[in-house]
Amino acid sequence: MATVLPPPSKRTRREAQLPKDTNVIPEDLPFVQVQFRAADTGLVTGGMTRVPGNSTAKQLELLLNGLLDTSDDPTPYTFSLVANNRAHISIDSDIYTDIIRPKHQTTEDVFTIEYVPQAIFRVKSVSRCSATMSGHGGTILATSFSPKDGTRLVTGSGDGTARIWDTDTGTPISVLKGHDKWVLCVAWSPEADVIATGSMDSSVRIWDIKTGKQLGNAMRGHSKFVTSLAFEPSHLLEENRGIRLASASKDCTVRVWDVASRTIIQTLGGHTGSVTAVKWGGTGIIYSCSQDKTVRVWDARGTQAKLIKTLNAHAHWVNFAALSTDFLLKTGGFDPFSREVSARDLENDRVLLRTTAKSRFIKASIKNGNVTERVVTASDDQTMYLWNLFPNGIVSEEACNSKPVARMVGHQKPINHVAFSADGRVLASCSFDNSIKIWDGMTGSFLTTLRGHVAAVYMCSWSADSRLLASCSKDCTVKVWDIKQGKLYMDLPGHKDEVYAIEWSSDGRVVASGGKDKQVKLWKH
């Protein structure tokens, strides 16, 4: 007996009678008026221009290169509509599909289209494990590449040591012995001449890169674990003042040290809970995050840091903070893709290094004529807040805007880590809910969710061209994601246990990961 299908339901018949919503662009679509505006300077390029209503992003790119007289050597751009009281609306396909059809604006309006130059270089995705480096006798908790390139890597471990590795050969260069408890955090100085390590033994130690030996005695002052380290950015360093280092601790304080003399300059108190993270921003601001649910903002431009504002938005522990300029502050004057100045020239000329760092920072952080720096804070309350504390470029208590740009919700469990892309346009958040969420770095609006990990995601790191993201997880894997497609690009199994730390080198050549299996793995193309 043949199987007879049941008749369609009323709902199915009713939906079948509705007009179909198609993506076909109307043939009689009129021309629209657009004006191109630079995202960094706010200057209008070429005045008012009439373009077809179905112009694609590629056609807009050709037109803009013509207006800027760069058609011979065209620059790739991303475009977004600047709409009143709305988030910037990205133009990914064409004007009709992304703006007119969703009724963001009509054909009678003037479209203000903001453009941002994309990275001309492309970082190739890592696809294989090139080296498995053994030596640590405990869990690897921290990894950090040299600001110059991906040839030097430092790792911190539960065995009380840090190690410097040569990533070209996959061999150890130096073992940094001195701590007698777990090394929780490591940091390179912005001029790549020393490394700082912080430990559960409450001390901070400074190490010489070339010899691997400790410089002077341990820097003692904290009474509990040292949880985070941040060097003063390269472009803020002055000739008559030594390099400074900020350290955060479970003893509820942040201490500012003079690295040369290894003495405490100042103790920043006020927190009533463990300080979980510290960041030293490019505008001279120190941000400290705490388990007392607050973020404190300190003006460290003078010899003594002073409190500007306490941010009280979060309802639980604040776990981490990220700056829109993190990539620039990490690399300082070392531009891994510059053809004008080599790393060797910069090493030999400290003034040139700092001048280059300052010009790179200003160029990347200027917005509508003002140097601004956005910060995002992540918490156990499953939310993040995006802040633009000094939108007018003036750093002062009076000019501080303590109202967040956005409250970002969506994660179902506490957030472990958050990171801005190298260009500061996008940010990624990692959570115990096994997911990574991608957000607009300018407005805080949600973009997409990356699903693929089957356990908590601990950390992520962006490629230098902001197109790829690497993540590590409790599920023992490293994964690489294509951000434009919002999909998994490469699955990299190999670790035998949970992976706690990951970093993509500034030159894009290598990804390093480490975790509970006590091994450092290098991933290359």
Tab-separated table of N, CA, C and O in Angstrom, residues 157-161 177-183 199-203 205 220:
chain	number	residue	atom	x	y	z
A	157	SER	N	55.150	29.194	33.499
A	157	SER	CA	54.630	27.871	33.832
A	157	SER	C	54.428	27.676	35.323
A	157	SER	O	54.965	28.418	36.154
A	158	GLY	N	53.692	26.618	35.641
A	158	GLY	CA	53.465	26.237	37.026
A	158	GLY	C	54.681	25.629	37.689
A	158	GLY	O	54.671	25.367	38.897
A	159	ASP	N	55.754	25.382	36.919
A	159	ASP	CA	56.976	24.835	37.519
A	159	ASP	C	57.868	25.920	38.115
A	159	ASP	O	58.988	25.640	38.572
A	160	GLY	N	57.382	27.173	38.120
A	160	GLY	CA	58.135	28.272	38.713
A	160	GLY	C	59.147	28.909	37.789
A	160	GLY	O	59.910	29.787	38.205
A	161	THR	N	59.163	28.503	36.515
A	161	THR	CA	60.122	29.080	35.567
A	161	THR	C	59.402	29.719	34.388
A	161	THR	O	58.231	29.426	34.111
A	177	LYS	N	65.056	31.052	35.782
A	177	LYS	CA	64.818	30.453	37.097
A	177	LYS	C	64.985	31.508	38.181
A	177	LYS	O	65.933	32.289	38.150
A	178	GLY	N	64.077	31.498	39.151
A	178	GLY	CA	64.146	32.464	40.248
A	178	GLY	C	62.906	32.400	41.114
A	178	GLY	O	62.987	32.426	42.345
A	179	HIS	N	61.752	32.321	40.480
A	179	HIS	CA	60.504	32.193	41.234
A	179	HIS	C	60.436	30.813	41.891
A	179	HIS	O	60.936	29.824	41.332
A	180	ASP	N	59.810	30.733	43.047
A	180	ASP	CA	59.664	29.433	43.703
A	180	ASP	C	58.211	28.949	43.716
A	180	ASP	O	57.888	27.952	44.359
A	181	LYS	N	57.339	29.689	42.991
A	181	LYS	CA	55.950	29.234	42.816
A	181	LYS	C	55.531	29.518	41.373
A	181	LYS	O	56.305	30.023	40.575
A	182	TRP	N	54.303	29.213	41.054
A	182	TRP	CA	53.796	29.327	39.682
A	182	TRP	C	54.019	30.718	39.091
A	182	TRP	O	53.774	31.725	39.767
A	183	VAL	N	54.463	30.765	37.851
A	183	VAL	CA	54.563	32.032	37.106
A	183	VAL	C	53.210	32.255	36.431
A	183	VAL	O	52.805	31.487	35.566
A	199	SER	N	54.499	36.220	39.754
A	199	SER	CA	54.347	34.862	40.269
A	199	SER	C	53.436	34.790	41.486
A	199	SER	O	53.109	35.809	42.108
A	200	MET	N	53.084	33.549	41.821
A	200	MET	CA	52.327	33.296	43.042
A	200	MET	C	53.179	33.535	44.287
A	200	MET	O	52.651	33.558	45.402
A	201	ASP	N	54.511	33.704	44.104
A	201	ASP	CA	55.362	33.986	45.260
A	201	ASP	C	55.365	35.472	45.619
A	201	ASP	O	56.185	35.924	46.423
A	202	SER	N	54.454	36.242	44.981
A	202	SER	CA	54.218	37.671	45.276
A	202	SER	C	55.300	38.593	44.739
A	202	SER	O	55.320	39.783	45.061
A	203	SER	N	56.216	38.066	43.947
A	203	SER	CA	57.307	38.909	43.451
A	203	SER	C	57.188	39.142	41.950
A	203	SER	O	56.537	38.389	41.226
A	205	ARG	N	59.898	39.833	38.687
A	205	ARG	CA	61.317	39.742	38.347
A	205	ARG	C	61.536	40.238	36.920
A	205	ARG	O	60.681	40.052	36.058
A	220	ARG	N	59.953	43.080	45.294
A	220	ARG	CA	58.994	42.627	46.306
A	220	ARG	C	58.239	43.817	46.884
A	220	ARG	O	58.781	44.893	47.036
